[in-house]
JSON list of C-alpha atoms in Angstrom, two decimals:
[
{"chain": "A", "resi": 1, "resn": "UNK", "atom": "CA", "xyz": [-4.11, 16.40, -24.74]},
{"chain": "A", "resi": 2, "resn": "UNK", "atom": "CA", "xyz": [-1.19, 18.01, -22.31]},
{"chain": "A", "resi": 3, "resn": "UNK", "atom": "CA", "xyz": [0.16, 14.44, -19.80]},
{"chain": "A", "resi": 4, "resn": "UNK", "atom": "CA", "xyz": [-0.23, 15.59, -16.14]},
{"chain": "A", "resi": 5, "resn": "UNK", "atom": "CA", "xyz": [3.26, 15.19, -13.94]},
{"chain": "A", "resi": 6, "resn": "UNK", "atom": "CA", "xyz": [4.18, 11.70, -12.70]},
{"chain": "A", "resi": 7, "resn": "UNK", "atom": "CA", "xyz": [3.72, 13.72, -8.97]},
{"chain": "A", "resi": 8, "resn": "UNK", "atom": "CA", "xyz": [0.59, 15.19, -10.17]},
{"chain": "A", "resi": 9, "resn": "UNK", "atom": "CA", "xyz": [-1.28, 11.78, -10.94]},
{"chain": "A", "resi": 10, "resn": "UNK", "atom": "CA", "xyz": [0.97, 9.74, -8.28]},
{"chain": "A", "resi": 11, "resn": "UNK", "atom": "CA", "xyz": [0.65, 12.01, -4.97]},
{"chain": "A", "resi": 12, "resn": "UNK", "atom": "CA", "xyz": [-3.33, 12.05, -5.07]},
{"chain": "A", "resi": 13, "resn": "UNK", "atom": "CA", "xyz": [-6.38, 14.45, -5.67]},
{"chain": "A", "resi": 14, "resn": "UNK", "atom": "CA", "xyz": [-6.15, 18.31, -5.53]},
{"chain": "A", "resi": 15, "resn": "UNK", "atom": "CA", "xyz": [-8.39, 20.11, -2.98]},
{"chain": "A", "resi": 16, "resn": "UNK", "atom": "CA", "xyz": [-10.60, 21.16, -6.36]},
{"chain": "A", "resi": 17, "resn": "UNK", "atom": "CA", "xyz": [-10.78, 17.79, -6.69]},
{"chain": "A", "resi": 18, "resn": "UNK", "atom": "CA", "xyz": [-11.63, 16.81, -3.91]},
{"chain": "A", "resi": 19, "resn": "UNK", "atom": "CA", "xyz": [-14.80, 19.20, -3.30]},
{"chain": "A", "resi": 20, "resn": "UNK", "atom": "CA", "xyz": [-15.71, 18.84, -6.57]},
{"chain": "A", "resi": 21, "resn": "UNK", "atom": "CA", "xyz": [-16.12, 14.53, -5.81]},
{"chain": "A", "resi": 22, "resn": "UNK", "atom": "CA", "xyz": [-17.96, 16.12, -2.83]},
{"chain": "A", "resi": 23, "resn": "UNK", "atom": "CA", "xyz": [-19.92, 18.00, -4.60]},
{"chain": "A", "resi": 24, "resn": "UNK", "atom": "CA", "xyz": [-20.94, 15.19, -7.28]},
{"chain": "A", "resi": 25, "resn": "UNK", "atom": "CA", "xyz": [-21.77, 13.05, -4.19]},
{"chain": "A", "resi": 26, "resn": "UNK", "atom": "CA", "xyz": [-23.75, 15.28, -2.48]},
{"chain": "A", "resi": 27, "resn": "UNK", "atom": "CA", "xyz": [-21.78, 16.27, 1.11]},
{"chain": "A", "resi": 28, "resn": "UNK", "atom": "CA", "xyz": [-19.30, 19.13, 2.22]},
{"chain": "A", "resi": 29, "resn": "UNK", "atom": "CA", "xyz": [-16.83, 17.51, 3.98]},
{"chain": "A", "resi": 30, "resn": "UNK", "atom": "CA", "xyz": [-15.04, 13.87, 3.57]},
{"chain": "A", "resi": 31, "resn": "UNK", "atom": "CA", "xyz": [-15.70, 13.85, 7.41]},
{"chain": "A", "resi": 32, "resn": "UNK", "atom": "CA", "xyz": [-19.77, 14.06, 6.33]},
{"chain": "A", "resi": 33, "resn": "UNK", "atom": "CA", "xyz": [-19.18, 11.63, 3.86]},
{"chain": "A", "resi": 34, "resn": "UNK", "atom": "CA", "xyz": [-17.53, 9.08, 6.31]},
{"chain": "A", "resi": 35, "resn": "UNK", "atom": "CA", "xyz": [-20.12, 9.77, 8.85]},
{"chain": "A", "resi": 36, "resn": "UNK", "atom": "CA", "xyz": [-22.83, 9.51, 6.49]},
{"chain": "A", "resi": 37, "resn": "UNK", "atom": "CA", "xyz": [-21.24, 5.80, 5.03]},
{"chain": "A", "resi": 38, "resn": "UNK", "atom": "CA", "xyz": [-19.34, 4.05, 7.56]},
{"chain": "A", "resi": 39, "resn": "UNK", "atom": "CA", "xyz": [-21.05, 3.09, 10.65]},
{"chain": "A", "resi": 40, "resn": "UNK", "atom": "CA", "xyz": [-19.39, 4.96, 14.05]},
{"chain": "A", "resi": 41, "resn": "UNK", "atom": "CA", "xyz": [-19.44, 1.15, 15.35]},
{"chain": "A", "resi": 42, "resn": "UNK", "atom": "CA", "xyz": [-17.26, 0.05, 13.44]},
{"chain": "A", "resi": 43, "resn": "UNK", "atom": "CA", "xyz": [-14.85, 3.00, 13.67]},
{"chain": "A", "resi": 44, "resn": "UNK", "atom": "CA", "xyz": [-11.92, 3.23, 15.44]},
{"chain": "A", "resi": 45, "resn": "UNK", "atom": "CA", "xyz": [-11.92, 5.86, 18.28]},
{"chain": "A", "resi": 46, "resn": "UNK", "atom": "CA", "xyz": [-7.92, 6.87, 18.71]},
{"chain": "A", "resi": 47, "resn": "UNK", "atom": "CA", "xyz": [-4.97, 7.58, 15.62]},
{"chain": "A", "resi": 48, "resn": "UNK", "atom": "CA", "xyz": [-3.47, 4.11, 15.05]},
{"chain": "A", "resi": 49, "resn": "UNK", "atom": "CA", "xyz": [0.25, 3.98, 16.52]},
{"chain": "A", "resi": 50, "resn": "UNK", "atom": "CA", "xyz": [2.29, 3.96, 13.46]},
{"chain": "A", "resi": 51, "resn": "UNK", "atom": "CA", "xyz": [6.09, 5.05, 13.35]},
{"chain": "A", "resi": 52, "resn": "UNK", "atom": "CA", "xyz": [7.14, 8.65, 11.65]},
{"chain": "A", "resi": 53, "resn": "UNK", "atom": "CA", "xyz": [6.93, 8.05, 7.91]},
{"chain": "A", "resi": 54, "resn": "UNK", "atom": "CA", "xyz": [9.82, 7.73, 6.06]},
{"chain": "A", "resi": 55, "resn": "UNK", "atom": "CA", "xyz": [11.96, 9.11, 3.29]},
{"chain": "A", "resi": 56, "resn": "UNK", "atom": "CA", "xyz": [12.58, 7.17, 0.25]},
{"chain": "A", "resi": 57, "resn": "UNK", "atom": "CA", "xyz": [16.61, 7.13, 1.24]},
{"chain": "A", "resi": 58, "resn": "UNK", "atom": "CA", "xyz": [15.51, 6.23, 4.85]},
{"chain": "A", "resi": 59, "resn": "UNK", "atom": "CA", "xyz": [13.16, 3.47, 3.70]},
{"chain": "A", "resi": 60, "resn": "UNK", "atom": "CA", "xyz": [15.70, 1.58, 1.50]},
{"chain": "A", "resi": 61, "resn": "UNK", "atom": "CA", "xyz": [18.26, 2.08, 4.31]},
{"chain": "A", "resi": 62, "resn": "UNK", "atom": "CA", "xyz": [15.67, 0.42, 6.39]},
{"chain": "A", "resi": 63, "resn": "UNK", "atom": "CA", "xyz": [14.80, -2.50, 3.77]},
{"chain": "A", "resi": 64, "resn": "UNK", "atom": "CA", "xyz": [19.04, -2.79, 3.90]},
{"chain": "A", "resi": 65, "resn": "UNK", "atom": "CA", "xyz": [19.40, -3.17, 7.40]},
{"chain": "A", "resi": 66, "resn": "UNK", "atom": "CA", "xyz": [16.41, -5.64, 7.21]},
{"chain": "A", "resi": 67, "resn": "UNK", "atom": "CA", "xyz": [17.32, -7.87, 4.23]},
{"chain": "A", "resi": 68, "resn": "UNK", "atom": "CA", "xyz": [21.42, -8.29, 5.41]},
{"chain": "A", "resi": 69, "resn": "UNK", "atom": "CA", "xyz": [19.46, -10.37, 8.35]},
{"chain": "A", "resi": 70, "resn": "UNK", "atom": "CA", "xyz": [18.90, -13.04, 5.45]},
{"chain": "A", "resi": 71, "resn": "UNK", "atom": "CA", "xyz": [21.51, -16.66, 5.85]},
{"chain": "A", "resi": 72, "resn": "UNK", "atom": "CA", "xyz": [22.44, -17.66, 2.54]},
{"chain": "A", "resi": 73, "resn": "UNK", "atom": "CA", "xyz": [21.12, -20.99, 2.51]},
{"chain": "A", "resi": 74, "resn": "UNK", "atom": "CA", "xyz": [22.53, -24.22, 0.38]},
{"chain": "A", "resi": 75, "resn": "UNK", "atom": "CA", "xyz": [19.88, -24.90, -2.74]},
{"chain": "A", "resi": 76, "resn": "UNK", "atom": "CA", "xyz": [19.29, -28.50, -2.67]},
{"chain": "A", "resi": 77, "resn": "UNK", "atom": "CA", "xyz": [16.57, -28.07, -5.16]},
{"chain": "A", "resi": 78, "resn": "UNK", "atom": "CA", "xyz": [17.06, -30.63, -7.86]},
{"chain": "A", "resi": 79, "resn": "UNK", "atom": "CA", "xyz": [19.89, -32.79, -6.61]},
{"chain": "A", "resi": 80, "resn": "UNK", "atom": "CA", "xyz": [19.48, -36.24, -7.69]},
{"chain": "A", "resi": 81, "resn": "UNK", "atom": "CA", "xyz": [16.89, -36.69, -10.36]},
{"chain": "A", "resi": 82, "resn": "UNK", "atom": "CA", "xyz": [16.06, -40.20, -11.02]},
{"chain": "A", "resi": 83, "resn": "UNK", "atom": "CA", "xyz": [13.24, -41.41, -13.68]},
{"chain": "A", "resi": 84, "resn": "UNK", "atom": "CA", "xyz": [10.10, -41.85, -12.01]},
{"chain": "A", "resi": 85, "resn": "UNK", "atom": "CA", "xyz": [6.43, -41.50, -13.19]},
{"chain": "A", "resi": 86, "resn": "UNK", "atom": "CA", "xyz": [4.38, -39.18, -10.93]},
{"chain": "A", "resi": 87, "resn": "UNK", "atom": "CA", "xyz": [1.06, -39.45, -11.48]},
{"chain": "A", "resi": 88, "resn": "UNK", "atom": "CA", "xyz": [-1.60, -36.85, -11.89]},
{"chain": "A", "resi": 89, "resn": "UNK", "atom": "CA", "xyz": [-3.45, -35.35, -9.42]}
]
């Protein structure tokens, strides 16, 4: 059995795969399938206002910038143990 490449397994279905799936469920296009399955009353009328996508390096830089805003705080968990009985709940 031939192994599929990482990219082909994670990028999504090929055009031929989508066409085969649509044929199986009896629709000519994804738009026709959506029209038949999702009521217009709950669909968004406009596209979402999202920022441009980032490549992996841009995202790593971005998330590092966010992480650098974290403050290193002193951890006091476990400080001062006392032999007490904690009742079960």
